[in-house]
Tab-separated table of C-alpha atoms in Angstrom:
chain	number	residue	atom	x	y	z
A	296	MET	CA	117.013	86.243	111.454
A	297	GLU	CA	118.773	86.914	108.174
A	298	LEU	CA	117.143	88.803	105.325
A	299	GLN	CA	116.903	86.759	102.193
A	300	ASN	CA	118.249	88.324	98.969
A	301	LEU	CA	115.200	88.614	96.710
A	302	HIS	CA	117.159	89.714	93.657
A	303	THR	CA	119.845	87.881	91.724
A	304	GLN	CA	122.751	89.599	89.936
A	305	VAL	CA	123.764	87.864	86.725
A	306	ASN	CA	127.515	87.485	86.470
A	307	GLU	CA	129.517	86.764	83.313
A	308	VAL	CA	129.394	82.990	83.715
A	309	ASP	CA	125.630	83.021	84.283
A	310	TYR	CA	125.175	85.297	81.274
A	311	GLU	CA	127.227	83.050	78.967
A	312	GLN	CA	125.328	80.035	80.220
A	313	ALA	CA	121.988	81.795	79.597
A	314	VAL	CA	123.030	82.712	76.054
A	315	SER	CA	124.205	79.191	75.215
A	316	SER	CA	121.127	77.593	76.784
A	317	PHE	CA	118.381	79.922	75.570
A	318	TYR	CA	119.594	81.709	72.428
A	319	GLU	CA	118.056	79.311	69.899
A	320	PRO	CA	114.601	78.997	71.508
A	321	LEU	CA	114.554	82.748	72.177
A	322	TYR	CA	115.522	83.507	68.574
A	323	GLY	CA	112.802	81.115	67.349
A	324	PHE	CA	110.234	82.931	69.479
A	325	ALA	CA	111.460	86.301	68.215
A	326	TYR	CA	111.257	85.071	64.612
A	327	SER	CA	107.697	83.846	65.128
A	328	LEU	CA	106.743	87.295	66.443
A	329	SER	CA	108.568	89.472	63.921
A	330	GLY	CA	108.496	87.314	60.804
A	331	ASN	CA	112.002	88.234	59.614
A	332	GLU	CA	115.575	87.375	60.525
A	333	ASN	CA	116.865	90.910	61.141
A	334	ASP	CA	114.139	91.831	63.608
A	335	ALA	CA	114.447	88.436	65.305
A	336	CYS	CA	118.190	88.997	65.794
A	337	GLU	CA	117.615	92.497	67.156
A	338	LEU	CA	114.889	91.313	69.535
A	339	THR	CA	117.089	88.507	70.814
A	340	GLN	CA	120.105	90.762	71.277
A	341	GLU	CA	118.015	93.424	73.012
A	342	THR	CA	116.644	90.779	75.380
A	343	PHE	CA	120.098	89.554	76.344
A	344	ALA	CA	121.300	93.147	76.722
A	345	ARG	CA	118.470	93.759	79.160
A	346	LEU	CA	119.451	90.624	81.055
A	347	LEU	CA	122.828	92.230	81.682
A	348	ALA	CA	121.435	95.671	82.433
A	349	LYS	CA	118.401	94.695	84.488
A	350	SER	CA	119.346	91.375	86.016
A	351	SER	CA	118.427	92.754	89.428
A	352	GLN	CA	114.781	92.385	88.363
A	353	LEU	CA	115.296	88.627	88.224
A	354	ARG	CA	114.027	87.388	91.594
A	355	ASP	CA	114.701	83.712	91.105
A	356	GLY	CA	117.756	82.458	89.211
A	357	SER	CA	115.890	79.307	88.219
A	358	LYS	CA	113.390	81.369	86.200
A	359	VAL	CA	115.838	82.959	83.783
A	360	LYS	CA	114.162	81.332	80.791
A	361	SER	CA	110.692	82.694	81.564
A	362	TRP	CA	112.179	86.132	82.376
A	363	LEU	CA	113.944	86.176	78.984
A	364	PHE	CA	110.812	85.182	77.046
A	365	THR	CA	108.659	87.691	78.929
A	366	THR	CA	111.224	90.437	78.356
A	367	LEU	CA	111.496	89.621	74.648
A	368	TYR	CA	107.719	89.743	74.286
A	369	ARG	CA	107.558	93.107	76.083
A	370	VAL	CA	110.308	94.519	73.855
A	371	PHE	CA	108.358	93.328	70.820
A	372	LEU	CA	105.151	94.954	72.087
A	373	GLY	CA	107.060	98.185	72.689
A	374	TRP	CA	108.341	98.114	69.108
A	375	LYS	CA	104.835	97.554	67.761
A	376	SER	CA	103.419	100.360	69.859
A	377	ARG	CA	106.117	102.754	68.661
A	378	GLU	CA	105.585	101.569	65.072
A	379	ARG	CA	101.883	102.415	65.279
A	380	ARG	CA	102.601	105.867	66.699
A	381	LEU	CA	105.525	106.614	64.386
A	382	PRO	CA	105.127	104.552	61.239
A	383	HIS	CA	108.170	104.161	59.018
A	384	VAL	CA	107.510	105.377	55.505
A	385	GLU	CA	109.965	105.140	52.653
A	386	ILE	CA	110.336	108.562	51.033
A	387	SER	CA	110.156	107.033	47.574
A	388	SER	CA	106.698	105.613	48.295
A	389	VAL	CA	105.213	109.015	49.206
A	390	GLU	CA	107.313	111.217	46.962
A	391	HIS	CA	104.304	111.952	44.755
A	392	GLU	CA	102.465	113.394	47.800
A	393	LEU	CA	105.217	115.867	48.663
A	394	PRO	CA	104.857	119.363	47.265
A	395	SER	CA	107.417	120.205	44.668
A	396	VAL	CA	109.478	123.178	45.737
A	397	ALA	CA	111.598	124.639	43.009
A	398	ALA	CA	114.660	126.730	43.820
A	399	GLU	CA	112.939	129.748	42.307
A	400	LEU	CA	110.008	129.277	44.684
A	401	VAL	CA	112.324	129.182	47.704
A	402	ASP	CA	114.027	132.353	46.506
A	403	THR	CA	110.648	134.028	46.024
A	404	MET	CA	109.504	132.949	49.491
A	405	GLU	CA	112.675	134.335	51.049
A	406	LEU	CA	112.419	137.545	49.023
A	407	ASP	CA	108.795	138.006	50.124
A	408	THR	CA	109.850	137.601	53.765
A	409	VAL	CA	112.662	140.119	53.391
A	410	ARG	CA	110.317	142.601	51.698
A	411	ALA	CA	107.732	142.214	54.445
A	412	VAL	CA	110.367	142.800	57.128
A	413	LEU	CA	111.747	145.768	55.226
A	414	LEU	CA	108.297	147.361	55.171
A	415	GLU	CA	108.017	146.980	58.955
A	416	ILE	CA	111.104	149.096	59.568
A	417	ASP	CA	110.658	152.781	60.287
A	418	GLU	CA	110.985	154.894	57.131
A	419	ARG	CA	114.095	156.768	58.247
A	420	TYR	CA	115.972	153.438	58.431
A	421	ARG	CA	114.241	151.803	55.462
A	422	LEU	CA	115.085	154.571	52.961
A	423	PRO	CA	118.875	154.507	53.347
A	424	LEU	CA	118.840	150.691	53.314
A	425	THR	CA	116.753	150.593	50.149
A	426	LEU	CA	118.841	153.246	48.424
A	427	TYR	CA	122.131	151.581	49.333
A	428	TYR	CA	121.362	147.892	48.716
A	429	LEU	CA	118.537	147.913	46.193
A	430	GLU	CA	119.270	151.087	44.266
A	431	GLU	CA	123.068	150.812	44.738
A	432	HIS	CA	123.652	154.443	45.678
A	433	SER	CA	126.826	155.513	47.485
A	434	TYR	CA	126.838	157.073	50.958
A	435	GLU	CA	127.399	160.488	49.416
A	436	GLU	CA	124.474	160.102	47.000
A	437	ILE	CA	122.164	158.955	49.796
A	438	ALA	CA	123.256	161.896	51.952
A	439	GLU	CA	122.433	164.281	49.085
A	440	LEU	CA	119.077	162.643	48.303
A	441	LEU	CA	117.909	162.622	51.926
A	442	GLN	CA	119.678	165.846	52.849
A	443	ILE	CA	121.404	164.364	55.884
A	444	PRO	CA	125.101	164.038	56.838
A	445	ILE	CA	127.106	160.981	55.663
A	446	GLY	CA	127.644	159.913	59.286
A	447	THR	CA	123.883	159.780	59.781
A	448	VAL	CA	123.520	157.695	56.593
A	449	MET	CA	126.085	155.218	57.919
A	450	SER	CA	124.439	155.143	61.354
A	451	ARG	CA	120.962	154.561	59.909
A	452	LEU	CA	122.255	151.830	57.594
A	453	SER	CA	123.873	150.086	60.521
A	454	ARG	CA	120.704	150.342	62.602
A	455	ALA	CA	118.514	149.222	59.675
A	456	LYS	CA	120.648	146.110	59.142
A	457	ALA	CA	120.450	145.287	62.847
A	458	LEU	CA	116.657	145.687	62.804
A	459	MET	CA	116.406	143.477	59.712
A	460	ARG	CA	118.568	140.754	61.252
A	461	GLU	CA	116.573	140.840	64.473
A	462	SER	CA	113.224	140.657	62.728
A	463	LEU	CA	114.311	137.911	60.314
A	464	ALA	CA	115.740	135.884	63.191
A	465	ALA	CA	112.505	136.317	65.139
A	466	ARG	CA	110.490	135.128	62.148
A	467	SER	CA	112.699	132.107	61.644
A	468	MET	CA	112.130	131.141	65.283
A	469	GLY	CA	108.383	131.636	64.920
A	470	GLU	CA	108.306	134.772	67.016
A	471	GLN	CA	106.879	137.921	65.561
A	472	ARG	CA	108.163	141.019	67.312
A	473	LYS	CA	107.263	144.564	66.480
A	474	ILE	CA	110.179	146.712	65.415
A	475	VAL	CA	110.457	149.799	67.558
A	476	PRO	CA	112.525	152.779	66.380
A	477	LEU	CA	115.720	153.270	68.334
A	478	ASP	CA	114.840	156.599	69.953
A	479	GLN	CA	111.503	155.511	71.477
A	480	PRO	CA	112.645	152.931	74.042
A	481	CYS	CA	115.827	154.773	74.931
A	482	ASN	CA	114.255	158.280	75.003
A	483	LEU	CA	117.148	159.650	73.001
A	484	LYS	CA	116.885	163.034	71.383
A	485	LYS	CA	115.516	162.938	67.874
A	486	SER	CA	118.314	165.194	66.636
A	487	LEU	CA	120.915	162.462	67.184
A	488	TYR	CA	119.431	160.360	64.362
A	489	GLU	CA	118.517	163.060	61.880
């Protein structure tokens, strides 16, 4: 006893014949569903594309027409479902609802974030950073003011910048991490950083 092939593969000749036989009625059905030419064309094309891609779902070659109409209707229902979940809104129609964000406001927001991060950094790193970038002091001047060697000033500046970058990156990713001074997790001697 031979097994009967329940599925039919659509070849190129069958596909061309299906398009020539059913394009117009399928397009008419799509137009009646969508109400405009562009959507009707897209629905029809999507239906024929699925015929090529999923022809193995077609169990009986004599029922191509009903398969096409059913597939088109399902594609249309899928579009409508997606449209309800994710409605398309022209930006110009809701522009009045969007908050106006001036460039100055963005700068202020960024400055506030940087200030907040700066305040989280341990004082021994924050002071050299503030003196160098905000007060525009030289390494030598900072060393004199804080009474520490120039090498320590440079080291603390480097560490402060790394802590700032890390904290700002964490904030931009939505993670808030506490900044821990360098010598605590590594148990380094305090004298190395003073």
